Short mmCIF file of C-alpha atoms and ligand atoms in Angstrom, two decimals:
data_model
loop_
_atom_site.label_atom_id
_atom_site.label_comp_id
_atom_site.label_asym_id
_atom_site.label_seq_id
_atom_site.Cartn_x
_atom_site.Cartn_y
_atom_site.Cartn_z
CA UNK A 1 0.00 0.00 0.00
CA UNK A 2 1.45 3.46 -0.84
CA UNK A 3 2.35 5.35 2.33
CA UNK A 4 -0.20 8.12 1.75
CA UNK A 5 -3.38 6.04 1.19
CA UNK A 6 -5.79 4.94 3.89
CA UNK A 7 -5.85 1.23 3.01
CA UNK A 8 -7.89 -0.84 0.51
CA UNK A 9 -10.84 -1.47 2.87
CA UNK A 10 -11.29 2.22 3.70
CA UNK A 11 -14.50 3.86 2.55
CA UNK A 12 -13.58 7.35 1.41
CA UNK A 13 -15.88 9.23 1.60
CA UNK A 14 -17.54 7.22 4.38
CA UNK A 15 -20.88 5.43 3.73
CA UNK A 16 -22.26 6.80 6.97
CA UNK A 17 -24.45 9.86 6.24
CA UNK A 18 -23.43 11.41 9.59
CA UNK A 19 -19.72 10.98 8.92
CA UNK A 20 -20.11 12.12 5.30
CA UNK A 21 -21.64 15.38 6.53
CA UNK A 22 -18.79 15.77 9.03
CA UNK A 23 -16.22 15.19 6.31
CA UNK A 24 -17.96 17.48 3.80
CA UNK A 25 -17.88 20.33 6.31
CA UNK A 26 -14.45 19.47 7.75
CA UNK A 27 -16.30 19.41 11.07
CA UNK A 28 -14.43 16.60 12.82
CA UNK A 29 -12.94 17.56 16.17
CA UNK A 30 -11.09 14.23 16.39
CA UNK A 31 -12.64 13.06 19.67
CA UNK A 32 -12.82 9.36 18.72
CA UNK A 33 -16.43 9.01 19.93
CA UNK A 34 -17.60 7.40 16.68
CA UNK A 35 -14.71 4.93 16.73
CA UNK A 36 -15.65 3.93 20.28
CA UNK A 37 -19.23 3.17 19.17
CA UNK A 38 -18.23 0.96 16.21
CA UNK A 39 -14.62 -0.09 16.86
CA UNK A 40 -14.62 -2.91 14.29
CA UNK A 41 -15.82 -0.53 11.54
CA UNK A 42 -14.20 2.79 12.41
CA UNK A 43 -10.67 3.60 13.50
CA UNK A 44 -8.94 6.90 14.09
CA UNK A 45 -6.05 7.57 11.71
CA UNK A 46 -3.60 10.45 11.46
CA UNK A 47 -4.28 12.22 8.18
CA UNK A 48 -2.57 15.21 6.59
CA UNK A 49 -1.73 17.77 7.90
CA UNK A 50 -1.62 15.71 11.07
CA UNK A 51 -5.15 15.46 12.51
CA UNK A 52 -6.96 12.40 13.89
CA UNK A 53 -9.93 11.46 11.71
CA UNK A 54 -12.27 8.43 11.59
CA UNK A 55 -11.74 5.99 8.71
CA UNK A 56 -14.65 3.66 7.95
CA UNK A 57 -14.06 0.09 6.77
CA UNK A 58 -17.55 -1.52 6.96
CA UNK A 59 -21.20 -0.41 6.90
CA UNK A 60 -22.62 0.85 10.21
CA UNK A 61 -25.83 -0.57 11.71
CA UNK A 62 -28.83 1.80 12.03
CA UNK A 63 -28.27 1.95 15.81
CA UNK A 64 -24.57 2.85 15.38
CA UNK A 65 -25.51 5.46 12.78
CA UNK A 66 -28.14 7.05 15.07
CA UNK A 67 -25.80 7.04 18.07
CA UNK A 68 -23.03 8.77 16.14
CA UNK A 69 -25.50 11.34 14.79
CA UNK A 70 -26.62 12.03 18.38
CA UNK A 71 -23.21 12.40 20.00
CA UNK A 72 -20.75 13.69 17.37
CA UNK A 73 -19.62 17.18 18.40
CA UNK A 74 -18.88 17.95 14.75
CA UNK A 75 -22.60 17.75 14.10
CA UNK A 76 -23.77 19.73 17.10
CA UNK A 77 -23.97 20.31 20.81
CA UNK A 78 -26.73 21.15 23.29
CA UNK A 79 -26.33 22.98 26.61
CA UNK A 80 -28.93 23.74 29.31
CA UNK A 81 -28.50 26.20 32.19
CA UNK A 82 -30.45 23.87 34.54
CA UNK A 83 -30.58 26.36 37.42
CA UNK A 84 -26.89 27.29 37.26
CA UNK A 85 -25.45 30.79 36.91
CA UNK A 86 -25.84 31.54 33.19
CA UNK A 87 -23.00 33.19 31.30
CA UNK A 88 -23.05 34.25 27.65
CA UNK A 89 -19.32 33.73 27.04
CA UNK A 90 -18.39 31.03 29.56
CA UNK A 91 -21.41 28.74 29.81
CA UNK A 92 -23.43 27.84 32.93
CA UNK A 93 -21.45 27.32 36.13
CA UNK A 94 -21.87 27.05 39.88
CA UNK A 95 -18.57 28.39 41.12
CA UNK A 96 -15.26 29.85 39.89
CA UNK A 97 -12.06 30.02 41.95
CA UNK A 98 -8.37 30.20 41.29
CA UNK A 99 -6.08 27.58 42.81
CA UNK A 100 -3.00 25.43 42.60
CA UNK A 101 -1.78 22.03 43.71
CA UNK A 102 -0.18 22.13 47.16
CA UNK A 103 2.18 19.40 45.94
CA UNK A 104 5.01 21.51 44.44
CA UNK A 105 5.96 18.84 41.87
CA UNK A 106 2.43 18.77 40.50
CA UNK A 107 2.15 22.56 40.52
CA UNK A 108 5.40 22.81 38.56
CA UNK A 109 4.59 20.02 36.07
CA UNK A 110 1.04 21.22 35.37
CA UNK A 111 0.29 23.61 32.55
CA UNK A 112 -0.94 26.29 34.90
CA UNK A 113 -1.24 25.48 38.62
CA UNK A 114 -1.58 21.70 38.32
CA UNK A 115 -5.10 21.98 39.76
CA UNK A 116 -6.58 19.59 37.22
CA UNK A 117 -3.99 16.92 37.97
CA UNK A 118 -4.37 17.46 41.73
CA UNK A 119 -8.14 16.92 41.44
CA UNK A 120 -7.40 13.66 39.61
CA UNK A 121 -4.96 12.56 42.32
CA UNK A 122 -7.60 13.37 44.93
CA UNK A 123 -10.16 11.20 43.12
CA UNK A 124 -7.68 8.31 42.90
CA UNK A 125 -6.32 8.57 46.42
CA UNK A 126 -9.79 8.74 48.02
CA UNK A 127 -10.95 5.73 46.00
CA UNK A 128 -13.69 7.76 44.26
CA UNK A 129 -12.43 6.22 41.01
CA UNK A 130 -10.11 3.33 40.17
CA UNK A 131 -8.42 5.02 37.25
CA UNK A 132 -8.21 8.12 35.09
CA UNK A 133 -8.55 8.03 31.31
CA UNK A 134 -6.35 10.87 30.08
CA UNK A 135 -3.90 12.04 27.42
CA UNK A 136 -0.11 11.90 27.56
CA UNK A 137 2.80 11.97 25.12
CA UNK A 138 2.70 9.08 22.66
CA UNK A 139 5.57 6.65 23.23
CA UNK A 140 6.49 6.37 19.52
CA UNK A 141 5.64 9.91 18.33
CA UNK A 142 7.37 12.59 20.38
CA UNK A 143 5.12 15.44 19.20
CA UNK A 144 1.93 13.33 19.31
CA UNK A 145 -0.49 12.07 21.95
CA UNK A 146 -1.81 8.79 23.24
CA UNK A 147 -4.60 7.88 25.64
CA UNK A 148 -3.40 6.41 28.94
CA UNK A 149 -5.06 4.90 31.99
CA UNK A 150 -3.52 6.29 35.18
CA UNK A 151 -4.27 4.27 38.30
CA UNK A 152 -1.79 6.05 40.59
CA UNK A 153 -0.80 9.66 41.24
CA UNK A 154 2.60 9.02 39.61
CA UNK A 155 0.82 8.39 36.31
CA UNK A 156 -1.19 11.60 36.67
CA UNK A 157 2.02 13.54 37.33
CA UNK A 158 3.63 12.02 34.22
CA UNK A 159 0.65 13.12 32.10
CA UNK A 160 0.43 16.69 33.51
CA UNK A 161 0.86 19.59 31.08
CA UNK A 162 -1.11 20.62 28.00
CA UNK A 163 -0.22 18.91 24.73
CA UNK A 164 -1.18 21.08 21.76
CA UNK A 165 -1.62 18.18 19.39
CA UNK A 166 -4.50 15.91 18.33
CA UNK A 167 -5.92 13.47 20.87
CA UNK A 168 -8.85 11.05 20.56
CA UNK A 169 -9.40 9.94 24.16
CA UNK A 170 -12.80 8.38 23.43
CA UNK A 171 -11.41 5.85 20.96
CA UNK A 172 -11.32 2.46 22.67
CA UNK A 173 -13.45 3.66 25.62
CA UNK A 174 -16.00 0.85 25.43
CA UNK A 175 -13.25 -1.78 25.06
CA UNK A 176 -11.49 -0.34 28.12
CA UNK A 177 -14.68 -0.49 30.20
CA UNK A 178 -15.40 -4.06 29.09
CA UNK A 179 -11.86 -5.09 30.05
CA UNK A 180 -12.34 -3.81 33.64
CA UNK A 181 -16.03 -4.48 34.39
CA UNK A 182 -15.93 -3.62 38.11
CA UNK A 183 -14.00 -0.37 37.85
CA UNK A 184 -15.00 3.31 37.71
CA UNK A 185 -13.05 5.98 35.90
CA UNK A 186 -12.61 9.72 35.72
CA UNK A 187 -12.20 11.11 32.19
CA UNK A 188 -10.17 14.12 31.08
CA UNK A 189 -10.65 15.51 27.61
CA UNK A 190 -11.00 18.57 25.45
CA UNK A 191 -14.43 20.21 25.77
CA UNK A 192 -15.58 18.46 22.56
CA UNK A 193 -14.45 15.06 23.91
CA UNK A 194 -16.39 15.66 27.11
CA UNK A 195 -19.48 16.90 25.21
CA UNK A 196 -19.46 13.67 23.16
CA UNK A 197 -19.05 11.52 26.27
CA UNK A 198 -21.82 13.37 28.14
CA UNK A 199 -24.12 12.86 25.14
CA UNK A 200 -23.19 9.15 25.07
CA UNK A 201 -24.01 8.93 28.78
CA UNK A 202 -27.44 10.43 28.13
CA UNK A 203 -28.09 7.52 25.77
CA UNK A 204 -26.57 4.94 28.10
CA UNK A 205 -26.97 5.60 31.86
CA UNK A 206 -24.72 2.59 32.60
CA UNK A 207 -21.88 4.55 31.05
CA UNK A 208 -22.53 7.43 33.47
CA UNK A 209 -22.07 5.03 36.40
CA UNK A 210 -18.81 3.67 34.96
CA UNK A 211 -17.34 7.11 34.17
CA UNK A 212 -18.84 9.25 36.93
CA UNK A 213 -16.50 12.28 36.74
CA UNK A 214 -15.73 14.33 33.62
CA UNK A 215 -12.98 16.96 33.65
CA UNK A 216 -11.93 19.39 30.96
CA UNK A 217 -9.95 22.56 30.30
CA UNK A 218 -10.46 25.74 28.31
CA UNK A 219 -9.46 24.96 24.74
CA UNK A 220 -8.43 27.39 22.01
CA UNK A 221 -8.09 24.60 19.47
CA UNK A 222 -6.02 21.64 18.37
CA UNK A 223 -3.08 22.33 16.05
CA UNK A 224 -2.00 19.73 13.49
CA UNK A 225 1.20 17.70 13.85
CA UNK A 226 2.60 19.82 10.99
CA UNK A 227 2.42 22.64 13.56
CA UNK A 228 4.43 20.55 16.03
CA UNK A 229 6.99 19.83 13.30
CA UNK A 230 7.23 23.55 12.57
CA UNK A 231 8.06 24.20 16.24
CA UNK A 232 10.79 21.52 16.04
CA UNK A 233 12.15 23.11 12.85
CA UNK A 234 12.26 26.54 14.53
CA UNK A 235 14.14 24.94 17.44
CA UNK A 236 16.56 23.31 14.95
CA UNK A 237 15.62 19.99 16.56
CA UNK A 238 15.40 17.33 13.81
CA UNK A 239 12.29 15.18 14.29
CA UNK A 240 14.30 11.95 13.97
CA UNK A 241 16.62 13.04 16.82
CA UNK A 242 13.85 14.25 19.15
CA UNK A 243 13.19 11.63 21.81
CA UNK A 244 10.75 13.67 23.92
CA UNK A 245 8.72 16.83 23.45
CA UNK A 246 6.79 18.93 25.98
CA UNK A 247 4.45 21.59 24.65
CA UNK A 248 4.14 23.35 28.02
CA UNK A 249 4.23 22.93 31.79
CA UNK A 250 7.30 22.59 34.03
CA UNK A 251 6.69 26.21 34.95
CA UNK A 252 3.85 28.61 34.08
CA UNK A 253 3.33 28.86 31.21
CA UNK A 254 6.45 26.71 30.74
CA UNK A 255 8.57 26.31 27.61
CA UNK A 256 8.01 24.12 24.57
CA UNK A 257 10.95 21.78 25.11
CA UNK A 258 12.52 19.23 22.76
CA UNK A 259 14.90 16.65 24.25
CA UNK A 260 17.31 15.22 21.71
CA UNK A 261 18.87 11.75 21.66
CA UNK A 262 22.20 13.21 22.87
CA UNK A 263 20.46 14.48 26.04
CA UNK A 264 20.52 18.18 25.07
CA UNK A 265 17.34 20.26 25.12
CA UNK A 266 16.03 23.11 22.95
CA UNK A 267 13.40 25.51 24.28
CA UNK A 268 10.94 28.11 23.03
CA UNK A 269 8.63 30.37 25.03
CA UNK A 270 4.87 29.77 25.11
CA UNK A 271 4.39 33.15 23.46
CA UNK A 272 6.48 31.99 20.49
CA UNK A 273 5.37 28.35 20.26
CA UNK A 274 1.62 28.85 20.65
CA UNK A 275 1.38 32.52 19.66
CA UNK A 276 3.56 32.48 16.52
CA UNK A 277 3.35 28.89 15.27
CA UNK A 278 0.82 26.44 16.71
CA UNK A 279 -2.19 28.78 16.73
CA UNK A 280 -1.85 29.08 12.92
CA UNK A 281 -2.28 25.29 12.50
CA UNK A 282 -5.60 24.86 14.32
CA UNK A 283 -8.26 22.68 12.67
CA UNK A 284 -11.37 24.21 11.04
CA UNK A 285 -13.82 22.82 13.65
CA UNK A 286 -12.00 24.76 16.36
CA UNK A 287 -12.45 28.06 14.54
CA UNK A 288 -16.22 27.60 14.81
CA UNK A 289 -16.24 26.05 18.28
CA UNK A 290 -19.07 27.25 20.51
CA UNK A 291 -17.73 25.47 23.58
CA UNK A 292 -14.06 26.07 24.22
CA UNK A 293 -14.82 26.22 27.94
CA UNK A 294 -16.06 22.72 28.75
CA UNK A 295 -19.75 23.28 29.42
CA UNK A 296 -20.43 19.52 29.65
CA UNK A 297 -17.76 18.81 32.30
CA UNK A 298 -18.14 18.60 36.09
CA UNK A 299 -14.93 20.58 36.57
CA UNK A 300 -12.92 22.69 34.14
CA UNK A 301 -9.46 24.21 34.59
CA UNK A 302 -7.81 27.02 32.65
CA UNK A 303 -5.00 29.52 32.86
CA UNK A 304 -5.76 32.22 35.41
CA UNK A 305 -3.43 34.64 33.58
CA UNK A 306 -2.53 37.89 35.26
CA UNK A 307 -3.34 40.96 33.21
CA UNK A 308 -1.36 44.17 32.58
CA UNK A 309 -2.82 47.61 33.22
CA UNK A 310 -4.59 47.46 29.83
CA UNK A 311 -6.15 44.11 30.75
CA UNK A 312 -4.04 41.94 28.40
CA UNK A 313 -2.76 38.60 29.77
CA UNK A 314 0.89 38.40 30.85
CA UNK A 315 2.92 35.33 29.91
CA UNK A 316 5.96 35.96 32.18
CA UNK A 317 7.23 32.77 33.82
CA UNK A 318 5.94 32.44 37.40
CA UNK A 319 4.39 29.98 39.85
CA UNK A 320 1.31 28.48 38.25
CA UNK A 321 -2.27 29.44 39.02
CA UNK A 322 -5.24 27.57 37.54
CA UNK A 323 -8.75 28.87 37.11
CA UNK A 324 -11.13 26.19 38.44
CA UNK A 325 -14.75 26.19 37.27
CA UNK A 326 -17.25 23.86 38.95
CA UNK A 327 -20.16 23.30 36.57
CA UNK A 328 -22.11 20.63 38.47
CA UNK A 329 -22.94 19.91 42.10
CA UNK A 330 -20.69 16.86 41.84
CA UNK A 331 -17.84 19.05 40.59
CA UNK A 332 -18.42 21.50 43.43
CA UNK A 333 -18.31 18.68 46.00
CA UNK A 334 -15.06 17.27 44.58
CA UNK A 335 -13.47 20.73 44.63
CA UNK A 336 -14.55 21.33 48.25
CA UNK A 337 -13.26 17.91 49.34
CA UNK A 338 -9.86 18.44 47.63
CA UNK A 339 -9.60 21.83 49.37
CA UNK A 340 -10.56 20.37 52.76
CA UNK A 341 -7.98 17.59 52.31
CA UNK A 342 -5.29 20.24 51.80
CA UNK A 343 -4.55 19.14 48.24
CA UNK A 344 -5.53 22.45 46.67
CA UNK A 345 -4.97 26.00 47.82
CA UNK A 346 -7.62 28.33 46.41
CA UNK A 347 -8.53 32.00 46.23
CA UNK A 348 -11.76 33.76 45.26
CA UNK A 349 -12.09 34.74 41.58
CA UNK A 350 -14.16 37.54 40.06
CA UNK A 351 -15.74 36.13 36.83
CA UNK A 352 -16.09 39.65 35.40
CA UNK A 353 -12.33 39.75 34.66
CA UNK A 354 -12.40 36.52 32.66
CA UNK A 355 -13.17 38.26 29.35
CA UNK A 356 -9.98 40.32 29.75
CA UNK A 357 -7.64 37.44 30.59
CA UNK A 358 -9.03 35.00 27.98
CA UNK A 359 -9.09 37.19 24.84
CA UNK A 360 -8.92 34.23 22.42
CA UNK A 361 -11.97 32.56 23.91
CA UNK A 362 -13.83 35.87 24.14
CA UNK A 363 -13.26 36.84 20.52
CA UNK A 364 -14.08 33.41 19.11
CA UNK A 365 -17.42 33.28 20.95
CA UNK A 366 -18.32 36.78 19.83
CA UNK A 367 -17.37 36.06 16.20
CA UNK A 368 -19.05 32.67 16.00
CA UNK A 369 -22.51 33.63 14.72
CA UNK A 370 -20.99 35.66 11.87
CA UNK A 371 -18.58 32.85 10.95
CA UNK A 372 -21.39 30.27 10.90
CA UNK A 373 -23.49 32.60 8.73
CA UNK A 374 -20.57 32.93 6.29
CA UNK A 375 -20.29 29.14 6.03
CA UNK A 376 -24.05 28.75 5.53
CA UNK A 377 -24.00 31.27 2.68
CA UNK A 378 -21.35 29.09 0.99
CA UNK A 379 -23.52 25.99 1.45
CA UNK A 380 -21.04 24.45 3.90
CA UNK A 381 -22.42 22.23 6.73
CA UNK A 382 -22.10 23.70 10.24
CA UNK A 383 -22.68 22.20 13.71
CA UNK A 384 -26.18 22.51 15.17
CA UNK A 385 -25.62 24.45 18.41
CA UNK A 386 -28.49 24.64 20.95
CA UNK A 387 -28.44 26.73 24.13
CA UNK A 388 -25.02 28.18 23.37
CA UNK A 389 -26.12 31.84 23.38
CA UNK A 390 -24.69 32.63 19.94
CA UNK A 391 -26.84 35.72 19.36
CA UNK A 392 -26.11 37.24 22.76
CA UNK A 393 -22.37 36.67 22.23
CA UNK A 394 -22.49 38.25 18.74
CA UNK A 395 -24.34 41.26 20.20
CA UNK A 396 -21.19 42.00 22.26
CA UNK A 397 -19.25 42.59 19.00
CA UNK A 398 -19.39 45.82 16.99
CA UNK A 399 -21.18 45.34 13.66
CA UNK A 400 -17.94 45.95 11.72
CA UNK A 401 -16.16 43.07 13.47
CA UNK A 402 -19.08 40.72 12.82
CA UNK A 403 -19.04 41.72 9.14
CA UNK A 404 -15.27 41.13 8.92
CA UNK A 405 -15.72 37.64 10.36
CA UNK A 406 -18.66 36.94 8.03
CA UNK A 407 -16.79 37.92 4.85
CA UNK A 408 -13.52 36.43 6.11
CA UNK A 409 -15.18 33.04 6.53
CA UNK A 410 -16.74 33.27 3.05
CA UNK A 411 -13.32 34.07 1.56
CA UNK A 412 -11.63 31.18 3.38
CA UNK A 413 -14.44 28.82 2.54
CA UNK A 414 -14.27 29.61 -1.19
CA UNK A 415 -10.47 29.22 -1.15
CA UNK A 416 -10.34 25.92 0.73
CA UNK A 417 -12.60 22.93 0.13
CA UNK A 418 -12.08 19.70 2.13
CA UNK A 419 -10.14 17.24 -0.02
CA UNK A 420 -9.70 13.48 0.03
CA UNK A 421 -7.88 12.53 3.28
CA UNK A 422 -4.31 11.24 2.93
CA UNK A 423 -2.34 9.45 5.61
CA UNK A 424 0.00 11.73 7.59
CA UNK A 425 3.66 11.29 6.68
CA UNK A 426 6.54 12.05 9.02
CA UNK A 427 9.81 13.64 7.82
CA UNK A 428 11.51 10.23 7.92
CA UNK A 429 9.08 9.16 5.17
CA UNK A 430 7.26 6.70 7.41
CA UNK A 431 3.49 7.15 7.61
CA UNK A 432 1.92 7.05 11.04
CA UNK A 433 -1.41 5.29 11.38
C1 FAD B 1 -5.29 22.02 22.90
C2 FAD B 1 -5.37 22.84 24.16
C3 FAD B 1 -5.84 24.17 24.11
C4 FAD B 1 -5.93 24.94 25.28
N1 FAD B 1 -6.43 26.23 25.22
C5 FAD B 1 -6.57 26.94 26.37
C6 FAD B 1 -7.15 28.25 26.38
O1 FAD B 1 -7.58 28.76 25.34
N2 FAD B 1 -7.24 28.92 27.56
C7 FAD B 1 -6.80 28.36 28.74
O2 FAD B 1 -6.90 29.00 29.77
N3 FAD B 1 -6.30 27.12 28.76
C8 FAD B 1 -6.17 26.40 27.62
N4 FAD B 1 -5.66 25.13 27.67
C9 FAD B 1 -5.55 24.47 28.98
C10 FAD B 1 -4.40 24.91 29.79
O3 FAD B 1 -3.23 24.82 29.02
C11 FAD B 1 -4.30 24.02 31.03
O4 FAD B 1 -4.58 22.70 30.74
C12 FAD B 1 -5.24 24.43 32.07
O5 FAD B 1 -4.84 25.70 32.46
C13 FAD B 1 -5.22 23.48 33.25
O6 FAD B 1 -3.93 23.49 33.80
P1 FAD B 1 -3.57 22.55 35.01
O7 FAD B 1 -2.17 22.88 35.41
O8 FAD B 1 -4.64 22.65 36.03
O9 FAD B 1 -3.68 21.13 34.30
P2 FAD B 1 -2.59 19.97 34.24
O10 FAD B 1 -2.37 19.52 35.64
O11 FAD B 1 -1.44 20.36 33.41
O12 FAD B 1 -3.44 18.82 33.50
C14 FAD B 1 -3.66 18.87 32.12
C15 FAD B 1 -4.57 17.71 31.77
O13 FAD B 1 -4.93 17.85 30.41
C16 FAD B 1 -4.77 16.61 29.74
N5 FAD B 1 -4.37 16.92 28.37
C17 FAD B 1 -3.24 17.56 27.95
N6 FAD B 1 -3.25 17.72 26.62
C18 FAD B 1 -4.40 17.15 26.18
C19 FAD B 1 -4.97 16.99 24.89
N7 FAD B 1 -4.38 17.43 23.76
N8 FAD B 1 -6.16 16.35 24.79
C20 FAD B 1 -6.79 15.88 25.91
N9 FAD B 1 -6.30 16.03 27.15
C21 FAD B 1 -5.11 16.65 27.28
C22 FAD B 1 -3.70 15.85 30.51
O14 FAD B 1 -3.88 14.45 30.40
C23 FAD B 1 -3.93 16.34 31.94
O15 FAD B 1 -4.85 15.51 32.60
C24 FAD B 1 -5.54 24.37 26.51
C25 FAD B 1 -5.05 23.05 26.56
C26 FAD B 1 -4.97 22.28 25.40
C27 FAD B 1 -4.47 20.85 25.48
S1 SF4 B 2 -15.96 14.67 15.98
FE1 SF4 B 2 -15.64 12.76 17.08
S2 SF4 B 2 -17.54 11.58 16.78
FE2 SF4 B 2 -17.52 13.21 15.24
S3 SF4 B 2 -16.59 12.30 13.42
FE3 SF4 B 2 -14.93 13.29 14.54
S4 SF4 B 2 -14.09 11.68 15.85
FE4 SF4 B 2 -16.10 10.96 15.15
S1 SF4 B 3 -11.58 24.23 20.16
FE1 SF4 B 3 -13.48 23.16 20.45
S2 SF4 B 3 -13.58 21.68 18.77
FE2 SF4 B 3 -11.48 22.38 18.89
S3 SF4 B 3 -10.48 20.83 20.13
FE3 SF4 B 3 -11.07 22.52 21.48
S4 SF4 B 3 -13.10 21.93 22.25
FE4 SF4 B 3 -12.66 20.62 20.50
#
């Protein structure tokens, strides 16, 4: 088989109407939810320019088709306030605080204050769950990700830190649960991963009992592996010689760090790695994401950046501080218990400053309605968002900015049509499947 094809059994485009719509609109977020539902018919493959996408090899049953249509975040998402504090930009919540892990190793290793990892350690150490399904560096692909099951705090520490690369933590979920029938798990994923899992749980209450805690983080988008390779190139770190790669963490915000086979390291600031390179490689679905803040999770962590006198976030290296958002009563109880156990130190947070310290999230939410309208005008499929306050967010934008986003999306959409997926190829010439 030539290195850049998806294999003889692959159905490209897919037979599945749901997946065909996703592919036609380039709407896949790469969560792996569909592959978890029909693992013998769908697998996640790395396709150019380095995103995880489902590849179909056999027809889906009507039940599989309906389930995918109901849970795929590329097709849509639904959010309900359900008595919580509503928020146009940030989604419904019960409580927001800032905080950090009292364990200094976890605080240092985490992307911001290690709060998310500390909450996971708390869940494991109190026996609330038997394991954590989360994302860590892939063993064979230094710039890529793999899904891991952490059953001890050491595993959580090893997986701490944001990895700005594709992850599909839902792929293999059902197989994992079947393999450990008596165990309960916490799940960490991007907001879209968690939205898909929450929707799956609505269809299957047994799944809610097996995975009782869902955690997420604010998410500006997933860059392709070509973006990761561009960071390596800027660091003059040849891919073949790079044995380990950290996107962030080990400090706040922490440096993008390549470790070479000879033991030397090359580093780049977060401002340069994310701001100048990775953010330009983000997938299309992320540019029209209505939920970069994890509305479906019990608990969400983010960077509690400090702001300068003009309100812009500061990226100077310092001791990490996470924003912690409890979205459910369960999340609130876990947060309170971790505080009481001395695992987290916290401070009150004023939600009115969030728009200033998260400008990327703010602007994307405000621009979303105009971007979706631009895509609709071009006849491109868009996700069906319900309860995500698109109009109220757009009303916070001046008309001129909405028009710029509307016409900008039309221009981009006319320039770039989704093509036939090709397997991702590494610089060594080997394809990675
Ligand atoms: C793609 C991406 C975009 C982000 N965008 C923003 C943003 O716009 N604003 C913001 O404030 N924060 C953003 N973050 C989150 C932020 O970097 C921190 O994760 C957050 O501040 C929590 O820090 P922490 O120290 O509490 O978490 P940590 O203790 O570092 O824990 C991080 C957790 O995230 C998991 N994880 C890491 N990478 C991935 C991945 N690719 N897919 C799934 N799970 C992963 C790890 O398994 C770990 O459990 C983003 C993170 C990612 C991965
Ligand atoms: S977004 Fe998730 S469920 Fe939808 S097609 Fe992509 S991987 Fe499958
Ligand atoms: S920006 Fe939205 S769609 Fe993209 S990875 Fe993050 S949560 Fe998923």
